[in-house]
């Protein structure tokens, strides 16, 4: 059971509890901290309690009620909505006098596919001010308050910043989320951010001062939650300059659009040390007709040019994203997206399954393209006219094995043996189907077991020389000090790697592996 953060001593009663379930311990709930920071004079009556998805709902309920609260505010997201639905029902059964207020994206947008109706109030929109006003009215005894409160977007500069609420323990052990802007100017139909109009920015001086205070307190891992960080050149360059003036190690994560990389940004990105910057680059599709269907801007020439630049001329670590199951996109077209990306960049390519988020306009294609989605979070596509259920299931396994083999960075030399003719999709699809026949599992496959499977497949199914595959696996696995090759592979090794590279401190596991990996030119087999 994880009571991760309280602002006062345990055992003291609090009139207001702010709580949520994070997807994992290392995530810190910036939304709760915003609500808490903006409670005004009610702050002293409130406590902030964070749990994770692994905690049991009954025990969360018990911990919440131990504070004898009058109001419990819960942040509801796609990763916790099922548990929150159970929690609300339990709270209203055992403590019906407690007023339960829900907010967050899963409450803001309709339809609610998890039953949240037993909560007393739903705040739809950005709740920082609305929650304070609601609490004041409730605590003063007001009764004529509607269940649904529409909050709408807030002016970022009307908010009290939440960053002082990160504890020293948060700073030492968890990702520190920060934001310099809210909203996105684009209109991709699968995305909640497309529902907002324009971008709202926090005043830059104040934001930099907050960053500096976090830095002084020892924060070195910053995840920017801005949806399109690389828009707004003055803000972006100033923030990058803030970090360039500081000594690594540190780690920054930004989400960026792929077709906008002006020179002022390029020249700065080139100056960051390896392991300091990670960019999440949404590609989603390279098919013009799919992009048109989902109203996503697509400038393929700029994307290709910028990815090559980032890959070859900076030390930036990239995740590029593709989506499986977009309306109107055939499997052959998804295969083309993947093949092209692998040959443009050596970065991780995250394969996401299309989700139908409530409130988004992706549902307008349901009939035309026979789109069928799960009603369970995270509301993934199950089938479409172009990709039937069995094929979609196969693609979900493909994505999982792709993550284990390709994105993990564990098999950078060996993975390319899976597509000797450079048709990445076909080669990897055949391997993924073979692995699934062997294991009937996509989880809990250890690194050594995966190495043995790769060896077996490449030697016995594809006819590669055992010596060649074993040497390749040795080169991949033994790059990380302390690893031991499985005996069944070791007996075939004729060449052990002689050196391991040193990497900067403070990096994530995958980044370390990517820095240890062979140069990107070795990732495409010779023709
Ligand atoms: S997918 Fe990215 S670019 Fe498109 S609307 Fe969402 S945040 Fe904006």
Short mmCIF file of C-alpha atoms and ligand atoms in Angstrom, two decimals:
data_model
loop_
_atom_site.label_atom_id
_atom_site.label_comp_id
_atom_site.label_asym_id
_atom_site.label_seq_id
_atom_site.Cartn_x
_atom_site.Cartn_y
_atom_site.Cartn_z
CA UNK A 1 0.00 0.00 0.00
CA UNK A 2 1.47 3.28 -1.00
CA UNK A 3 0.58 6.50 0.68
CA UNK A 4 3.15 8.41 -1.25
CA UNK A 5 2.80 11.94 -0.05
CA UNK A 6 1.04 13.82 2.69
CA UNK A 7 1.47 17.43 3.59
CA UNK A 8 0.93 16.87 7.30
CA UNK A 9 1.44 14.12 9.87
CA UNK A 10 -0.42 10.84 9.55
CA UNK A 11 -3.41 10.51 11.85
CA UNK A 12 -4.56 14.11 11.48
CA UNK A 13 -8.03 14.56 10.08
CA UNK A 14 -8.40 16.37 6.79
CA UNK A 15 -11.59 17.83 5.39
CA UNK A 16 -10.39 17.47 1.81
CA UNK A 17 -8.42 14.63 0.24
CA UNK A 18 -6.95 14.86 -3.22
CA UNK A 19 -6.07 11.47 -4.58
CA UNK A 20 -5.40 9.37 -7.66
CA UNK A 21 -3.87 6.08 -8.73
CA UNK A 22 -0.71 6.54 -10.76
CA UNK A 23 0.28 3.95 -13.35
CA UNK A 24 3.51 3.30 -11.44
CA UNK A 25 5.37 4.57 -8.41
CA UNK A 26 7.89 6.59 -10.40
CA UNK A 27 5.09 8.73 -11.86
CA UNK A 28 4.07 11.75 -9.80
CA UNK A 29 0.62 13.27 -10.22
CA UNK A 30 1.11 16.82 -11.40
CA UNK A 31 -2.67 17.26 -11.76
CA UNK A 32 -3.22 16.68 -8.03
CA UNK A 33 -0.43 19.06 -7.17
CA UNK A 34 -2.05 21.77 -9.32
CA UNK A 35 -5.37 21.27 -7.51
CA UNK A 36 -3.70 21.36 -4.12
CA UNK A 37 -1.62 24.44 -4.92
CA UNK A 38 -4.73 26.31 -6.01
CA UNK A 39 -6.91 25.55 -2.99
CA UNK A 40 -6.20 28.96 -1.47
CA UNK A 41 -7.19 29.17 2.19
CA UNK A 42 -8.42 25.57 2.07
CA UNK A 43 -4.89 24.25 1.64
CA UNK A 44 -4.44 23.69 5.38
CA UNK A 45 -7.55 21.51 5.45
CA UNK A 46 -6.37 19.30 2.62
CA UNK A 47 -4.04 16.38 2.09
CA UNK A 48 -2.68 14.83 -1.08
CA UNK A 49 -2.51 11.02 -1.22
CA UNK A 50 -1.12 9.11 -4.18
CA UNK A 51 -1.58 5.41 -4.84
CA UNK A 52 -0.67 3.17 -7.75
CA UNK A 53 -2.68 0.80 -9.92
CA UNK A 54 -1.18 -2.09 -7.95
CA UNK A 55 -2.88 -1.02 -4.71
CA UNK A 56 -6.08 -2.75 -3.69
CA UNK A 57 -9.21 -0.66 -3.90
CA UNK A 58 -10.46 -1.72 -0.44
CA UNK A 59 -7.20 -0.68 1.17
CA UNK A 60 -7.17 2.63 -0.70
CA UNK A 61 -10.70 3.21 0.56
CA UNK A 62 -9.64 2.40 4.13
CA UNK A 63 -6.67 4.77 3.97
CA UNK A 64 -8.78 7.59 2.57
CA UNK A 65 -11.48 7.24 5.22
CA UNK A 66 -8.88 7.14 8.01
CA UNK A 67 -8.59 10.91 7.49
CA UNK A 68 -12.34 11.36 8.19
CA UNK A 69 -12.67 13.57 5.11
CA UNK A 70 -15.76 15.49 4.06
CA UNK A 71 -14.66 15.70 0.42
CA UNK A 72 -12.56 13.31 -1.66
CA UNK A 73 -11.40 14.57 -5.07
CA UNK A 74 -10.13 11.86 -7.43
CA UNK A 75 -8.15 12.30 -10.66
CA UNK A 76 -9.49 9.90 -13.31
CA UNK A 77 -7.35 8.82 -16.25
CA UNK A 78 -7.41 6.07 -18.85
CA UNK A 79 -5.00 3.95 -16.79
CA UNK A 80 -7.03 4.09 -13.56
CA UNK A 81 -10.65 4.60 -14.56
CA UNK A 82 -11.65 0.98 -13.88
CA UNK A 83 -10.23 1.06 -10.34
CA UNK A 84 -11.71 4.51 -9.69
CA UNK A 85 -15.15 3.21 -10.74
CA UNK A 86 -14.83 0.47 -8.09
CA UNK A 87 -13.44 2.89 -5.52
CA UNK A 88 -16.31 5.35 -5.91
CA UNK A 89 -18.89 2.59 -5.51
CA UNK A 90 -17.14 1.32 -2.40
CA UNK A 91 -16.81 4.77 -0.88
CA UNK A 92 -20.49 5.53 -1.42
CA UNK A 93 -21.43 2.20 0.17
CA UNK A 94 -19.35 2.43 3.32
CA UNK A 95 -19.24 6.20 3.77
CA UNK A 96 -22.18 7.75 1.89
CA UNK A 97 -21.76 11.01 3.81
CA UNK A 98 -18.39 11.66 2.14
CA UNK A 99 -18.73 13.84 -0.95
CA UNK A 100 -16.87 12.33 -3.91
CA UNK A 101 -15.73 14.71 -6.67
CA UNK A 102 -14.22 13.36 -9.88
CA UNK A 103 -12.13 15.18 -12.48
CA UNK A 104 -9.62 14.44 -15.22
CA UNK A 105 -9.85 13.40 -18.89
CA UNK A 106 -11.96 10.29 -18.28
CA UNK A 107 -14.59 12.44 -16.55
CA UNK A 108 -14.39 15.44 -18.82
CA UNK A 109 -15.35 13.64 -22.02
CA UNK A 110 -18.47 11.61 -22.83
CA UNK A 111 -19.49 8.87 -23.07
CA UNK A 112 -18.32 7.39 -19.78
CA UNK A 113 -17.72 3.75 -20.58
CA UNK A 114 -16.95 2.96 -16.94
CA UNK A 115 -19.81 3.71 -14.55
CA UNK A 116 -18.83 6.82 -12.58
CA UNK A 117 -22.38 7.91 -11.91
CA UNK A 118 -22.39 7.34 -8.16
CA UNK A 119 -19.92 10.19 -7.60
CA UNK A 120 -21.52 13.33 -6.20
CA UNK A 121 -19.87 15.72 -8.63
CA UNK A 122 -18.01 15.58 -11.94
CA UNK A 123 -15.81 18.50 -12.92
CA UNK A 124 -15.38 18.61 -16.68
CA UNK A 125 -12.38 20.56 -17.94
CA UNK A 126 -9.40 22.03 -16.12
CA UNK A 127 -10.39 21.90 -12.48
CA UNK A 128 -7.85 24.01 -10.59
CA UNK A 129 -10.22 26.90 -9.89
CA UNK A 130 -13.49 24.98 -10.13
CA UNK A 131 -12.45 22.47 -7.45
CA UNK A 132 -11.57 25.22 -4.97
CA UNK A 133 -14.88 27.01 -5.59
CA UNK A 134 -16.81 23.75 -5.28
CA UNK A 135 -15.09 22.80 -2.01
CA UNK A 136 -15.85 26.21 -0.51
CA UNK A 137 -19.51 25.88 -1.37
CA UNK A 138 -19.73 22.32 -0.09
CA UNK A 139 -17.98 23.13 3.19
CA UNK A 140 -20.27 26.11 3.71
CA UNK A 141 -23.26 23.77 3.47
CA UNK A 142 -24.55 24.64 -0.02
CA UNK A 143 -26.80 21.91 -1.39
CA UNK A 144 -28.09 23.15 -4.71
CA UNK A 145 -24.96 22.32 -6.66
CA UNK A 146 -25.36 20.40 -9.92
CA UNK A 147 -23.66 17.02 -10.31
CA UNK A 148 -21.83 18.15 -13.46
CA UNK A 149 -19.71 21.29 -13.33
CA UNK A 150 -18.24 22.60 -16.59
CA UNK A 151 -14.85 24.15 -15.92
CA UNK A 152 -13.39 24.75 -19.39
CA UNK A 153 -9.75 25.72 -19.98
CA UNK A 154 -8.00 28.01 -17.48
CA UNK A 155 -5.58 30.87 -18.04
CA UNK A 156 -2.23 29.26 -17.10
CA UNK A 157 -1.06 32.52 -15.62
CA UNK A 158 -3.95 32.59 -13.18
CA UNK A 159 -2.62 29.44 -11.51
CA UNK A 160 -0.42 29.02 -8.46
CA UNK A 161 2.42 26.81 -9.64
CA UNK A 162 2.61 23.34 -8.08
CA UNK A 163 6.31 22.63 -8.26
CA UNK A 164 7.09 23.40 -4.59
CA UNK A 165 4.84 20.43 -3.78
CA UNK A 166 7.36 17.97 -5.16
CA UNK A 167 9.00 16.60 -2.04
CA UNK A 168 12.69 15.91 -1.71
CA UNK A 169 11.80 12.23 -2.03
CA UNK A 170 9.91 12.91 -5.28
CA UNK A 171 12.90 14.78 -6.62
CA UNK A 172 15.23 11.95 -5.67
CA UNK A 173 13.16 9.01 -6.89
CA UNK A 174 10.43 10.06 -9.31
CA UNK A 175 9.92 11.74 -12.65
CA UNK A 176 9.30 15.46 -12.22
CA UNK A 177 6.59 16.62 -14.62
CA UNK A 178 6.63 20.24 -15.74
CA UNK A 179 4.73 22.22 -18.37
CA UNK A 180 5.49 25.41 -20.22
CA UNK A 181 2.28 25.37 -22.28
CA UNK A 182 -1.12 23.73 -22.58
CA UNK A 183 -3.02 22.80 -25.73
CA UNK A 184 -2.14 22.05 -29.33
CA UNK A 185 -2.96 23.92 -32.55
CA UNK A 186 -3.46 20.74 -34.60
CA UNK A 187 -6.48 18.59 -35.20
CA UNK A 188 -5.52 14.89 -35.25
CA UNK A 189 -8.83 13.18 -34.68
CA UNK A 190 -7.62 10.42 -32.33
CA UNK A 191 -6.14 12.91 -29.86
CA UNK A 192 -7.80 14.72 -26.95
CA UNK A 193 -5.50 17.69 -27.42
CA UNK A 194 -7.12 18.35 -30.80
CA UNK A 195 -10.28 19.41 -28.97
CA UNK A 196 -8.63 22.51 -27.58
CA UNK A 197 -8.17 25.71 -29.54
CA UNK A 198 -4.62 26.97 -29.76
CA UNK A 199 -1.78 26.93 -27.29
CA UNK A 200 -1.76 28.67 -23.89
CA UNK A 201 1.68 29.46 -22.50
CA UNK A 202 2.88 29.97 -18.96
CA UNK A 203 4.83 33.22 -18.46
CA UNK A 204 8.38 32.28 -19.34
CA UNK A 205 10.21 34.17 -16.56
CA UNK A 206 8.10 32.61 -13.86
CA UNK A 207 8.47 29.15 -15.38
CA UNK A 208 12.26 29.46 -15.61
CA UNK A 209 12.39 30.58 -12.02
CA UNK A 210 10.39 27.47 -11.01
CA UNK A 211 12.75 25.28 -13.05
CA UNK A 212 15.71 26.90 -11.35
CA UNK A 213 14.28 26.23 -7.90
CA UNK A 214 13.73 22.58 -8.80
CA UNK A 215 17.27 22.42 -10.15
CA UNK A 216 18.66 23.97 -6.95
CA UNK A 217 16.80 21.33 -4.98
CA UNK A 218 18.51 18.60 -6.98
CA UNK A 219 15.94 17.75 -9.67
CA UNK A 220 17.67 16.31 -12.74
CA UNK A 221 14.90 14.40 -14.52
CA UNK A 222 12.29 16.65 -16.13
CA UNK A 223 9.43 15.42 -18.25
CA UNK A 224 7.73 18.24 -20.14
CA UNK A 225 4.05 17.46 -20.66
CA UNK A 226 3.57 20.13 -23.33
CA UNK A 227 1.87 18.48 -26.27
CA UNK A 228 3.96 20.16 -28.96
CA UNK A 229 7.08 21.48 -27.26
CA UNK A 230 8.86 22.59 -30.43
CA UNK A 231 6.29 25.22 -31.35
CA UNK A 232 6.83 28.70 -29.96
CA UNK A 233 10.46 29.31 -30.77
CA UNK A 234 11.28 31.89 -28.10
CA UNK A 235 9.99 29.72 -25.30
CA UNK A 236 11.69 26.57 -26.63
CA UNK A 237 15.08 28.14 -27.22
CA UNK A 238 15.04 29.89 -23.85
CA UNK A 239 14.24 26.66 -22.05
CA UNK A 240 16.91 24.74 -23.96
CA UNK A 241 19.42 27.50 -23.19
CA UNK A 242 18.52 27.19 -19.50
CA UNK A 243 19.65 23.57 -19.55
CA UNK A 244 22.61 24.10 -21.88
CA UNK A 245 24.00 26.47 -19.27
CA UNK A 246 23.96 23.65 -16.72
CA UNK A 247 26.26 20.72 -16.22
CA UNK A 248 25.03 17.19 -17.06
CA UNK A 249 24.05 14.62 -16.00
CA UNK A 250 20.39 15.48 -16.37
CA UNK A 251 17.54 14.10 -18.43
CA UNK A 252 14.87 16.02 -20.35
CA UNK A 253 11.87 14.55 -22.16
CA UNK A 254 9.89 16.54 -24.75
CA UNK A 255 7.03 15.70 -27.11
CA UNK A 256 7.57 17.27 -30.50
CA UNK A 257 5.93 17.46 -33.90
CA UNK A 258 8.25 15.99 -36.53
CA UNK A 259 8.03 18.57 -39.31
CA UNK A 260 9.15 21.66 -37.40
CA UNK A 261 12.84 21.96 -36.64
CA UNK A 262 14.10 25.46 -37.39
CA UNK A 263 17.81 26.20 -37.33
CA UNK A 264 17.67 27.81 -33.88
CA UNK A 265 16.39 24.53 -32.52
CA UNK A 266 18.76 22.32 -34.53
CA UNK A 267 21.85 24.19 -33.42
CA UNK A 268 20.84 23.89 -29.77
CA UNK A 269 19.93 20.22 -29.96
CA UNK A 270 23.37 19.51 -31.39
CA UNK A 271 24.97 20.90 -28.24
CA UNK A 272 23.36 18.51 -25.77
CA UNK A 273 25.44 15.62 -24.43
CA UNK A 274 24.44 11.99 -25.09
CA UNK A 275 21.68 10.86 -22.79
CA UNK A 276 20.42 14.30 -21.82
CA UNK A 277 17.50 14.69 -24.24
CA UNK A 278 14.74 12.32 -25.24
CA UNK A 279 12.23 13.36 -27.90
CA UNK A 280 8.87 11.70 -28.38
CA UNK A 281 8.20 12.21 -32.08
CA UNK A 282 4.68 11.43 -33.23
CA UNK A 283 4.67 10.10 -36.80
CA UNK A 284 1.57 7.84 -36.59
CA UNK A 285 1.33 7.35 -40.37
CA UNK A 286 3.30 8.17 -43.50
CA UNK A 287 0.29 7.59 -45.77
CA UNK A 288 -1.14 10.85 -47.15
CA UNK A 289 -4.65 9.46 -47.55
CA UNK A 290 -4.71 8.14 -43.94
CA UNK A 291 -3.43 11.46 -42.65
CA UNK A 292 -6.17 13.23 -44.59
CA UNK A 293 -8.84 10.92 -43.13
CA UNK A 294 -7.77 11.67 -39.56
CA UNK A 295 -7.00 15.33 -40.31
CA UNK A 296 -3.35 15.08 -39.38
CA UNK A 297 -0.82 17.36 -40.98
CA UNK A 298 1.74 15.32 -42.95
CA UNK A 299 4.84 16.80 -44.56
CA UNK A 300 6.84 13.70 -45.44
CA UNK A 301 9.87 15.52 -46.83
CA UNK A 302 10.28 17.62 -43.68
CA UNK A 303 9.74 14.57 -41.45
CA UNK A 304 12.37 12.55 -43.26
CA UNK A 305 14.86 15.41 -43.29
CA UNK A 306 14.37 16.16 -39.60
CA UNK A 307 14.55 12.53 -38.47
CA UNK A 308 17.76 12.01 -40.41
CA UNK A 309 19.21 15.17 -38.90
CA UNK A 310 18.29 14.17 -35.34
CA UNK A 311 19.56 10.65 -35.91
CA UNK A 312 22.84 11.51 -37.56
CA UNK A 313 23.79 14.94 -36.29
CA UNK A 314 22.66 15.03 -32.67
CA UNK A 315 22.99 12.78 -29.63
CA UNK A 316 19.25 13.03 -28.96
CA UNK A 317 17.47 9.80 -28.00
CA UNK A 318 14.25 9.48 -29.98
CA UNK A 319 11.04 7.54 -29.70
CA UNK A 320 9.05 7.77 -32.89
CA UNK A 321 5.44 6.64 -32.76
CA UNK A 322 3.34 4.76 -35.30
CA UNK A 323 -0.30 3.74 -34.85
CA UNK A 324 -1.76 0.40 -35.93
CA UNK A 325 -5.40 0.38 -37.01
CA UNK A 326 -6.00 3.93 -38.22
CA UNK A 327 -9.21 4.27 -40.25
CA UNK A 328 -8.67 3.52 -43.92
CA UNK A 329 -5.10 2.24 -43.49
CA UNK A 330 -4.43 -1.26 -44.81
CA UNK A 331 -1.92 -3.56 -43.19
CA UNK A 332 0.35 -3.22 -46.24
CA UNK A 333 0.38 0.53 -45.66
CA UNK A 334 1.27 0.13 -41.99
CA UNK A 335 4.04 -2.23 -43.14
CA UNK A 336 5.27 0.47 -45.51
CA UNK A 337 5.28 3.01 -42.63
CA UNK A 338 7.41 0.72 -40.50
CA UNK A 339 9.81 -0.24 -43.30
CA UNK A 340 10.42 3.37 -44.22
CA UNK A 341 10.95 4.51 -40.65
CA UNK A 342 13.45 1.75 -39.84
CA UNK A 343 15.52 2.83 -42.81
CA UNK A 344 15.31 6.53 -41.94
CA UNK A 345 16.17 6.36 -38.24
CA UNK A 346 17.80 3.99 -35.77
CA UNK A 347 15.61 5.27 -32.92
CA UNK A 348 12.99 3.32 -31.01
CA UNK A 349 9.78 2.95 -33.00
CA UNK A 350 6.83 2.61 -30.67
CA UNK A 351 3.91 0.77 -32.21
CA UNK A 352 0.68 1.92 -30.58
CA UNK A 353 -2.76 0.42 -31.08
CA UNK A 354 -5.44 2.94 -32.05
CA UNK A 355 -7.66 3.92 -29.09
CA UNK A 356 -11.08 5.50 -29.27
CA UNK A 357 -10.93 8.15 -26.56
CA UNK A 358 -14.22 9.64 -25.49
CA UNK A 359 -14.69 13.14 -26.84
CA UNK A 360 -12.41 12.71 -29.84
CA UNK A 361 -13.74 12.83 -33.38
CA UNK A 362 -12.22 9.54 -34.50
CA UNK A 363 -15.65 7.98 -33.99
CA UNK A 364 -16.99 9.66 -37.14
CA UNK A 365 -15.26 6.91 -39.14
CA UNK A 366 -16.84 4.00 -37.26
CA UNK A 367 -19.42 3.14 -39.86
CA UNK A 368 -17.46 3.91 -43.03
CA UNK A 369 -14.46 1.80 -42.03
CA UNK A 370 -16.19 -0.78 -39.83
CA UNK A 371 -14.23 0.31 -36.78
CA UNK A 372 -14.92 -1.88 -33.73
CA UNK A 373 -13.37 -0.91 -30.40
CA UNK A 374 -13.21 -2.49 -26.97
CA UNK A 375 -15.52 -0.93 -24.39
CA UNK A 376 -12.88 -1.60 -21.73
CA UNK A 377 -10.09 0.88 -21.05
CA UNK A 378 -7.89 1.67 -22.92
CA UNK A 379 -10.61 1.30 -25.60
CA UNK A 380 -8.34 -0.22 -28.25
CA UNK A 381 -9.39 -1.10 -31.78
CA UNK A 382 -10.47 -4.75 -32.09
CA UNK A 383 -11.16 -4.93 -35.81
CA UNK A 384 -11.92 -2.86 -38.88
CA UNK A 385 -13.07 -3.54 -42.42
CA UNK A 386 -9.42 -3.63 -43.46
CA UNK A 387 -7.92 -5.49 -40.48
CA UNK A 388 -10.12 -8.28 -39.10
CA UNK A 389 -9.99 -9.31 -35.44
CA UNK A 390 -7.51 -12.20 -35.80
CA UNK A 391 -5.10 -9.99 -37.75
CA UNK A 392 -5.45 -7.18 -35.22
CA UNK A 393 -4.61 -9.64 -32.45
CA UNK A 394 -1.55 -10.72 -34.41
CA UNK A 395 -0.49 -7.09 -34.78
CA UNK A 396 -0.82 -6.52 -31.04
CA UNK A 397 1.58 -9.41 -30.47
CA UNK A 398 3.82 -8.03 -33.22
CA UNK A 399 3.96 -4.71 -31.33
CA UNK A 400 4.79 -6.46 -28.06
CA UNK A 401 7.61 -8.56 -29.54
CA UNK A 402 8.87 -5.51 -31.44
CA UNK A 403 9.22 -3.75 -28.13
CA UNK A 404 11.07 -6.68 -26.57
CA UNK A 405 13.46 -7.26 -29.45
CA UNK A 406 13.88 -3.99 -31.33
CA UNK A 407 12.99 -1.14 -28.99
CA UNK A 408 14.65 -2.69 -25.97
CA UNK A 409 18.05 -2.08 -27.57
CA UNK A 410 19.11 -5.54 -26.41
CA UNK A 411 19.46 -7.06 -29.90
CA UNK A 412 20.56 -4.27 -32.20
CA UNK A 413 22.99 -6.40 -34.24
CA UNK A 414 20.92 -9.57 -34.26
CA UNK A 415 17.53 -8.02 -35.04
CA UNK A 416 18.63 -7.06 -38.56
CA UNK A 417 19.20 -10.76 -39.33
CA UNK A 418 15.42 -11.11 -39.11
CA UNK A 419 14.97 -9.12 -42.33
CA UNK A 420 17.83 -10.11 -44.67
CA UNK A 421 15.99 -8.69 -47.68
CA UNK A 422 15.32 -5.41 -45.78
CA UNK A 423 11.57 -6.01 -45.67
CA UNK A 424 11.44 -5.32 -41.95
CA UNK A 425 7.73 -5.84 -41.49
CA UNK A 426 7.53 -9.19 -43.27
CA UNK A 427 10.67 -10.51 -41.61
CA UNK A 428 9.65 -9.47 -38.13
CA UNK A 429 6.07 -10.63 -38.61
CA UNK A 430 7.28 -14.11 -39.45
CA UNK A 431 9.51 -14.15 -36.36
CA UNK A 432 6.76 -12.81 -34.07
CA UNK A 433 4.34 -15.52 -35.25
CA UNK A 434 7.02 -18.18 -34.70
CA UNK A 435 7.84 -16.96 -31.18
CA UNK A 436 4.17 -16.92 -30.24
CA UNK A 437 3.79 -20.51 -31.45
CA UNK A 438 6.71 -21.50 -29.22
CA UNK A 439 5.71 -19.58 -26.09
CA UNK A 440 1.97 -18.80 -26.39
CA UNK A 441 2.93 -15.76 -24.33
CA UNK A 442 3.89 -12.17 -24.93
CA UNK A 443 4.91 -11.41 -21.34
CA UNK A 444 7.42 -12.72 -18.86
CA UNK A 445 9.95 -13.86 -21.44
CA UNK A 446 13.36 -13.35 -19.87
CA UNK A 447 16.24 -11.77 -21.77
CA UNK A 448 18.15 -15.06 -21.97
CA UNK A 449 15.05 -16.95 -23.08
CA UNK A 450 14.52 -14.38 -25.82
CA UNK A 451 18.15 -14.75 -26.89
CA UNK A 452 17.69 -18.54 -27.07
CA UNK A 453 14.52 -18.09 -29.12
CA UNK A 454 16.29 -15.74 -31.54
CA UNK A 455 19.13 -18.21 -31.88
CA UNK A 456 16.80 -21.15 -32.48
CA UNK A 457 14.75 -19.24 -35.05
CA UNK A 458 17.63 -17.71 -36.96
CA UNK A 459 19.63 -20.95 -37.09
CA UNK A 460 17.07 -23.73 -37.29
CA UNK A 461 14.22 -21.96 -39.06
CA UNK A 462 16.08 -19.50 -41.27
CA UNK A 463 19.26 -21.52 -41.88
CA UNK A 464 21.82 -18.95 -40.68
CA UNK A 465 25.18 -20.37 -39.54
CA UNK A 466 25.13 -21.01 -35.77
CA UNK A 467 28.53 -19.35 -35.36
CA UNK A 468 27.36 -16.14 -37.04
CA UNK A 469 24.19 -15.85 -34.94
CA UNK A 470 25.97 -16.73 -31.70
CA UNK A 471 28.65 -14.10 -32.35
CA UNK A 472 25.98 -11.53 -33.10
CA UNK A 473 24.09 -12.35 -29.89
CA UNK A 474 27.33 -12.20 -27.94
CA UNK A 475 28.07 -8.77 -29.40
CA UNK A 476 24.60 -7.59 -28.42
CA UNK A 477 24.28 -9.03 -24.95
CA UNK A 478 27.82 -8.73 -23.67
CA UNK A 479 27.94 -5.01 -24.42
CA UNK A 480 26.36 -4.53 -21.01
CA UNK A 481 28.88 -5.46 -18.30
CA UNK A 482 27.86 -8.31 -16.01
CA UNK A 483 25.70 -10.25 -18.46
CA UNK A 484 26.23 -13.97 -19.12
CA UNK A 485 25.35 -15.73 -22.39
CA UNK A 486 23.08 -18.80 -22.18
CA UNK A 487 25.21 -21.97 -22.43
CA UNK A 488 23.37 -23.16 -25.55
CA UNK A 489 24.58 -20.05 -27.39
CA UNK A 490 27.99 -19.75 -25.73
CA UNK A 491 29.18 -23.06 -27.17
CA UNK A 492 28.88 -21.62 -30.70
CA UNK A 493 30.62 -18.31 -30.04
CA UNK A 494 33.96 -17.87 -31.82
CA UNK A 495 34.37 -14.13 -31.27
CA UNK A 496 33.68 -12.32 -28.02
CA UNK A 497 33.33 -8.54 -27.97
CA UNK A 498 36.49 -7.07 -26.51
CA UNK A 499 35.38 -3.66 -25.28
CA UNK A 500 32.44 -2.15 -23.52
CA UNK A 501 31.80 1.55 -23.77
CA UNK A 502 31.42 3.82 -20.78
CA UNK A 503 28.17 5.78 -20.66
CA UNK A 504 27.18 8.88 -18.71
CA UNK A 505 25.57 8.43 -15.29
CA UNK A 506 21.88 9.06 -14.70
CA UNK A 507 20.44 7.46 -17.83
CA UNK A 508 17.39 5.23 -18.16
CA UNK A 509 17.86 1.53 -18.92
CA UNK A 510 16.88 1.78 -22.57
CA UNK A 511 19.00 4.84 -23.18
CA UNK A 512 22.00 3.08 -21.71
CA UNK A 513 21.46 0.14 -24.02
CA UNK A 514 21.09 2.44 -27.03
CA UNK A 515 24.33 4.19 -26.12
CA UNK A 516 26.05 0.84 -25.73
CA UNK A 517 24.74 -0.32 -29.09
CA UNK A 518 26.71 -0.59 -32.30
CA UNK A 519 26.76 2.44 -34.63
CA UNK A 520 23.51 2.92 -36.51
CA UNK A 521 25.09 1.98 -39.83
CA UNK A 522 25.34 -1.60 -38.59
CA UNK A 523 21.57 -1.76 -38.11
CA UNK A 524 20.79 -2.25 -41.76
CA UNK A 525 22.21 -5.37 -43.35
CA UNK A 526 24.55 -4.92 -46.26
CA UNK A 527 22.87 -5.28 -49.60
S1 LIG B 1 -1.47 14.10 -31.90
FE1 LIG B 1 0.01 15.67 -31.32
S2 LIG B 1 -0.08 17.17 -33.00
FE2 LIG B 1 -1.94 15.94 -33.14
S3 LIG B 1 -3.49 17.06 -31.95
FE3 LIG B 1 -2.51 15.58 -30.56
S4 LIG B 1 -0.88 16.68 -29.55
FE4 LIG B 1 -1.47 17.86 -31.36
#
